[in-house]
mmCIF file of C-alpha atoms and ligand atoms in Angstrom:
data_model
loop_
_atom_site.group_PDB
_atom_site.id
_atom_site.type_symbol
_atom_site.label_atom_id
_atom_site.label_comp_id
_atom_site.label_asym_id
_atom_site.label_seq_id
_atom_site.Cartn_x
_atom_site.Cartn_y
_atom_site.Cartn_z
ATOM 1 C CA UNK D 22 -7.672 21.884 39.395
ATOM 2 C CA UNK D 23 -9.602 18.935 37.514
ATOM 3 C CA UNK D 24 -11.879 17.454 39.901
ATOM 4 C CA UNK D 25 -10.814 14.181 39.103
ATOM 5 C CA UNK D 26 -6.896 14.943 40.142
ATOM 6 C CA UNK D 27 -5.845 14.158 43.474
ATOM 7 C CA UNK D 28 -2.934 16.895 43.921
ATOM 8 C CA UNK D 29 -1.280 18.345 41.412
ATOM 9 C CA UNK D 30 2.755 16.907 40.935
ATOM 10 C CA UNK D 31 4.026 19.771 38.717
ATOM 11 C CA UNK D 32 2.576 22.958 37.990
ATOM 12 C CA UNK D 33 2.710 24.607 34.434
ATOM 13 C CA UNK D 34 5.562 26.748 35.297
ATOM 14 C CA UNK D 35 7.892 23.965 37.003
ATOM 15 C CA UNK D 36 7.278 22.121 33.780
ATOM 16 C CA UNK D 37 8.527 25.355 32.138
ATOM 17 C CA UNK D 38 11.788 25.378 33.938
ATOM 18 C CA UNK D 39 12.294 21.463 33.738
ATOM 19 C CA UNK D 40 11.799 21.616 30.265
ATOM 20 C CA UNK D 41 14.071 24.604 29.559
ATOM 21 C CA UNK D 42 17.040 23.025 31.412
ATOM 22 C CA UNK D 43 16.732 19.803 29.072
ATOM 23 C CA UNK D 44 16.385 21.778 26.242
ATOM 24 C CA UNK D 45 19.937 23.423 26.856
ATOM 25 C CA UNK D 46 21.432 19.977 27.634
ATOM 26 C CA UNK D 47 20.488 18.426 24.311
ATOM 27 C CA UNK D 48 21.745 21.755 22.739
ATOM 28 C CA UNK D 49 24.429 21.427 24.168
ATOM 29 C CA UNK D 50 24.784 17.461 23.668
ATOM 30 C CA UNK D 51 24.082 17.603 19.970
ATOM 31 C CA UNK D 52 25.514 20.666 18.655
ATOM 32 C CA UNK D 53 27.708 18.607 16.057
ATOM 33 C CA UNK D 54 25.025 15.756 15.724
ATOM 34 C CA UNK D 55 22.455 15.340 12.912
ATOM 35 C CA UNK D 56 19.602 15.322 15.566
ATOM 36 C CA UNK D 57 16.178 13.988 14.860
ATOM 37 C CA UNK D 58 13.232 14.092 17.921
ATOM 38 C CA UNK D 59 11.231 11.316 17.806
ATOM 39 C CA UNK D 60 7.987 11.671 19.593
ATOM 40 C CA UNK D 61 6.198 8.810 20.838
ATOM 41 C CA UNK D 62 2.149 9.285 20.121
ATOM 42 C CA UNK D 63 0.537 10.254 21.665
ATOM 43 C CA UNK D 64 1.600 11.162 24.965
ATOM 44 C CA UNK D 65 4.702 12.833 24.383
ATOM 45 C CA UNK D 66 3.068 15.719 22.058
ATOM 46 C CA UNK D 67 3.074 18.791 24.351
ATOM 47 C CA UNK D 68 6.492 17.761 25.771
ATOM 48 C CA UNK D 69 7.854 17.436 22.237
ATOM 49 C CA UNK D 70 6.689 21.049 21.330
ATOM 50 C CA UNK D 71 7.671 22.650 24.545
ATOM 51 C CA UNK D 72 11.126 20.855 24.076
ATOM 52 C CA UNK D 73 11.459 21.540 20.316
ATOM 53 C CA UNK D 74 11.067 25.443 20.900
ATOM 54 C CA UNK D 75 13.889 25.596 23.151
ATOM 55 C CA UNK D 76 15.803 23.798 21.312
ATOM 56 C CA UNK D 77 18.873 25.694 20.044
ATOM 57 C CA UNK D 78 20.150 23.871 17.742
ATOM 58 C CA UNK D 79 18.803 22.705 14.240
ATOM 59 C CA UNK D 80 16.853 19.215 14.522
ATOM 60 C CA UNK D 81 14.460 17.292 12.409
ATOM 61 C CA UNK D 82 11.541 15.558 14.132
ATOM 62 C CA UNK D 83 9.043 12.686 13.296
ATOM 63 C CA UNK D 84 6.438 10.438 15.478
ATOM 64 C CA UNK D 85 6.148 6.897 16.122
ATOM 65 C CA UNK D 86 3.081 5.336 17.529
ATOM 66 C CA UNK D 87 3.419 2.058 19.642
ATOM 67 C CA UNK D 88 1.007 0.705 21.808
ATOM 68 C CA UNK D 89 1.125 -1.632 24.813
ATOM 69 C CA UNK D 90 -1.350 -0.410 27.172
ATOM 70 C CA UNK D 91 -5.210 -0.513 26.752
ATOM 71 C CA UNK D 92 -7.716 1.541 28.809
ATOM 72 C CA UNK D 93 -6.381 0.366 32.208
ATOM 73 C CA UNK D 94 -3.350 1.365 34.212
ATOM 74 C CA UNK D 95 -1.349 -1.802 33.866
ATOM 75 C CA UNK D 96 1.480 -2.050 30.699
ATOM 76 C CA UNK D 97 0.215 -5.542 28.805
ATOM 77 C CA UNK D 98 4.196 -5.829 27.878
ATOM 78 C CA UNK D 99 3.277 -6.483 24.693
ATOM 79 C CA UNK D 100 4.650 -3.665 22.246
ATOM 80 C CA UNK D 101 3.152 -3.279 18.629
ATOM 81 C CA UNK D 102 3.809 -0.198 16.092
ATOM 82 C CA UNK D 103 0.667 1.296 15.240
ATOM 83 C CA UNK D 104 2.427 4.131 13.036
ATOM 84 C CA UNK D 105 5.661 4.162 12.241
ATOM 85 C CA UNK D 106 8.235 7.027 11.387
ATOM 86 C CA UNK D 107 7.892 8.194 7.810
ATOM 87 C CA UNK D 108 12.180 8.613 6.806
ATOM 88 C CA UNK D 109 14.648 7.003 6.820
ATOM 89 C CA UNK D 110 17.229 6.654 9.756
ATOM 90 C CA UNK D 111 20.214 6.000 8.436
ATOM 91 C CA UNK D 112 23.458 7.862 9.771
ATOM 92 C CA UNK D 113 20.963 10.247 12.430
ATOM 93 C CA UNK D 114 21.297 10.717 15.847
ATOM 94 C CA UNK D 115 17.683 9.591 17.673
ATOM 95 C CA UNK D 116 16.494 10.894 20.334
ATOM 96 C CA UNK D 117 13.470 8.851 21.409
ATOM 97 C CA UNK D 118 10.730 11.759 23.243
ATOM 98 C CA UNK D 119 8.673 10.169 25.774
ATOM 99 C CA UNK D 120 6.264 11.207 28.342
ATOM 100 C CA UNK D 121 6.596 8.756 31.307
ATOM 101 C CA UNK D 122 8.732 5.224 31.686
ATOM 102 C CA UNK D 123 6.606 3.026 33.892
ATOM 103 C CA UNK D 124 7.747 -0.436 33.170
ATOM 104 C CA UNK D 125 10.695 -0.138 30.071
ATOM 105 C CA UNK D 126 8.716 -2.862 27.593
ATOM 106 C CA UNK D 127 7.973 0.203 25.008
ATOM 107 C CA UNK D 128 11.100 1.941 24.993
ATOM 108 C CA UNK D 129 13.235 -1.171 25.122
ATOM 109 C CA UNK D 130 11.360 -2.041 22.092
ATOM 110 C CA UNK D 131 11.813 1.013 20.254
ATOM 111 C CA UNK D 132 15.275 1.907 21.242
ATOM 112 C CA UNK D 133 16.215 -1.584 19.088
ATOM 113 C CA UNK D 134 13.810 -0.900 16.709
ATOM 114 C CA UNK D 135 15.764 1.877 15.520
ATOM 115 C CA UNK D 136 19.152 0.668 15.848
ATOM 116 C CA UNK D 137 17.934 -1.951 13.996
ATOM 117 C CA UNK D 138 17.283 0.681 11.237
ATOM 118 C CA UNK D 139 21.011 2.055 11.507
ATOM 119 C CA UNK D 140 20.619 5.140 13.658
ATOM 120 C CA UNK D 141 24.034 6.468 14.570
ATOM 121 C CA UNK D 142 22.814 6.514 17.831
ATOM 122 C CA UNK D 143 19.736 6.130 20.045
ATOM 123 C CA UNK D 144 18.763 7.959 23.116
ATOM 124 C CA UNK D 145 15.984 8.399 25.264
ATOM 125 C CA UNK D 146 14.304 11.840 26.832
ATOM 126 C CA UNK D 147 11.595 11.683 29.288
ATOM 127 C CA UNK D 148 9.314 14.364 30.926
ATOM 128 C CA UNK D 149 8.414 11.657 33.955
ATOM 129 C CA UNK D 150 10.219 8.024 34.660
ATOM 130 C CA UNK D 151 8.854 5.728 37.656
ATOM 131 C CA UNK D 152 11.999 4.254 38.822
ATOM 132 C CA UNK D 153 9.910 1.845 41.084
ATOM 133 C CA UNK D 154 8.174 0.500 38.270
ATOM 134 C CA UNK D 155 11.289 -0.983 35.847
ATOM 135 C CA UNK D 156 10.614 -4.530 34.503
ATOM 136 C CA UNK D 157 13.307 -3.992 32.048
ATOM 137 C CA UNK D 158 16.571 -2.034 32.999
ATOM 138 C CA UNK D 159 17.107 0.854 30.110
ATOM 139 C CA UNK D 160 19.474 3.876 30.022
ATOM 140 C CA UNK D 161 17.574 7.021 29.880
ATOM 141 C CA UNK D 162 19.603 9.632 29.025
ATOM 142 C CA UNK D 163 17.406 13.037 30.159
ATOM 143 C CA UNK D 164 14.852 12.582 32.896
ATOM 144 C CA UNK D 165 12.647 15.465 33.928
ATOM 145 C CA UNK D 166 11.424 14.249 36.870
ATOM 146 C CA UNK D 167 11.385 10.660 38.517
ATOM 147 C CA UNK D 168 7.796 10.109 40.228
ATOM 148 C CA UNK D 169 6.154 7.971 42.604
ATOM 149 C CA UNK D 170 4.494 5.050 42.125
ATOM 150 C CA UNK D 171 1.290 6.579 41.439
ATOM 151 C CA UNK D 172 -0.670 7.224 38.159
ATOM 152 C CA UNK D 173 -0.542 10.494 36.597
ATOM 153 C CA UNK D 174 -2.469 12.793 34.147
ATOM 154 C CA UNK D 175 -2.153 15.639 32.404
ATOM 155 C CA UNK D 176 0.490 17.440 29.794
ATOM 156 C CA UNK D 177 -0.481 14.981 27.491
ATOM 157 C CA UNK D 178 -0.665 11.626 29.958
ATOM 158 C CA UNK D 179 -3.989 10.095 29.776
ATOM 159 C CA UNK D 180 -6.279 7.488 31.640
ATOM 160 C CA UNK D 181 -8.533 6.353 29.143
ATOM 161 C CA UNK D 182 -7.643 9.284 26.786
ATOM 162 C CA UNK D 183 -8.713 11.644 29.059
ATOM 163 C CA UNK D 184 -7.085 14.757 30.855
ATOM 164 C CA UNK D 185 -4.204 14.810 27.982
ATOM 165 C CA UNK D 186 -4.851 18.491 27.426
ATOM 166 C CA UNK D 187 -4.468 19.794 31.380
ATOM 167 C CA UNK D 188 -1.658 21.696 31.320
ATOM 168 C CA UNK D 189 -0.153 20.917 34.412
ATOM 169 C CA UNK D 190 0.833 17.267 35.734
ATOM 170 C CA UNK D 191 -1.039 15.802 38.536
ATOM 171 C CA UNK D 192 -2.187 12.234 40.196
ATOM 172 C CA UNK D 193 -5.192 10.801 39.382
ATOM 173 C CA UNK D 194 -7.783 10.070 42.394
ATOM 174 C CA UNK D 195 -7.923 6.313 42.754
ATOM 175 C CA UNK D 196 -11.317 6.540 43.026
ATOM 176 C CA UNK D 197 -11.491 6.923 39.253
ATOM 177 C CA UNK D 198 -9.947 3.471 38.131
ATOM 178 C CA UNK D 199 -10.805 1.452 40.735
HETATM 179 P P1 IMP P 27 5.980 1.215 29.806
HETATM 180 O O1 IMP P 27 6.130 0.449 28.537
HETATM 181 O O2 IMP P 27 5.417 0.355 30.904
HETATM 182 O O3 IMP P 27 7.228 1.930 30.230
HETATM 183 O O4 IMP P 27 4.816 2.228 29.567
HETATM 184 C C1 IMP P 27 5.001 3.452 29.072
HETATM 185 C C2 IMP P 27 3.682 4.060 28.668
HETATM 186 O O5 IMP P 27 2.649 3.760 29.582
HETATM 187 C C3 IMP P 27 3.800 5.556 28.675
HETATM 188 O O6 IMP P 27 4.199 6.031 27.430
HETATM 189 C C4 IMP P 27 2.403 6.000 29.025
HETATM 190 O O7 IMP P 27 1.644 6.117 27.832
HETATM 191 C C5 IMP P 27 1.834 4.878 29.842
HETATM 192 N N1 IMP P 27 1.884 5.208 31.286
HETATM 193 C C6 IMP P 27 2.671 4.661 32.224
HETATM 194 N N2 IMP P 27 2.454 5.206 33.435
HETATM 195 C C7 IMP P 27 1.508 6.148 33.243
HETATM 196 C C8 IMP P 27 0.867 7.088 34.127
HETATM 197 O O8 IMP P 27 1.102 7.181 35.343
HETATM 198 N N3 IMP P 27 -0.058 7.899 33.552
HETATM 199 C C9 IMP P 27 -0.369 7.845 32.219
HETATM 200 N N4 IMP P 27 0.216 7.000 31.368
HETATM 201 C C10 IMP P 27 1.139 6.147 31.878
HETATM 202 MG MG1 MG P 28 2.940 6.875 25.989
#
């Protein structure tokens, strides 16, 4: 374990299983859909890989970059696209790929962001979601896992842009950010 994580929340091979189980839900969910993944940068890439793979179904995929937190812990609530997707949406079923929903500003941005570009439909898949946290109320359609209240790194979750690559998911020691 990193010596800067506190305990670790979900080992590589719960992830596995979590991420399997979602995987036959979309399949399942979208079989008749014209599905595109939408991952948002950069946090969501391993998810979106390990997601994509299982996957049985045909999809198309694309990233968006938005950002609305800076190097602390704390979402600024302001949203901004940094990069945006590079098709057309038109007549596709979205489903927004994120890694963790903390407070709801990014993804209630985005989720109107494409409607606004005619998506047949928007939805929203998350490895992590901290209930707790919600400034804005948003339907999430897949949840992984809903976490404490506590920050976490690793599977692509930074602090600061570190400790995306760990492979497993675990809390950050306090003593780091504070
Ligand atoms: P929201 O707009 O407040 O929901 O913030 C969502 C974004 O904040 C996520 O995509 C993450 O990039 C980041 N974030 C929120 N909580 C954590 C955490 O515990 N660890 C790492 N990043 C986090
Ligand atoms: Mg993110």
């Amino acid at each position: 374990m990193h010596k800067d994580c506190e305990y670790i929340l979900l080992s590589e091979q719960e992830i596995k299983d979590i991420v399997k189980d979602m995987a036959k839900k979309i399949s399942e969910d979208y079989k008749d859909k014209n599905l595109i993944l939408i991952g948002l940068l950069k946090g969501s890439v391993l998810f979106m890989s390990d997601l994509m793979r299982e996957l049985s179904i045909d999809c198309a995929i694309d990233f968006i970059c938005a950002s609305s937190y800076g190097s602390g812990t704390e979402s600024s609530g302001r949203v901004n696209i940094v990069k945006d997707v590079s098709q057309p949406l038109d007549g596709k079923d979205v489903l927004i790929v994120e890694d963790i929903i903390d407070s709801g500003n990014t993804l209630n941005f985005i989720t109107k962001y494409f409607a606004a570009k005619n998506a047949a439909s928007v939805k929203i898949c998350t490895m992590l979601s901290k209930p707790s946290r919600r400034v804005v109320e948003i339907p999430v359609d897949y949840v992984g896992r809903e976490v404490p209240d506590e920050f976490v790194i690793g599977y692509g979750l930074d602090y600061a842009e570190k400790y995306r690559n760990l492979p497993y998911i675990g809390v950050l020691k306090p003593s780091v950010y504070s």
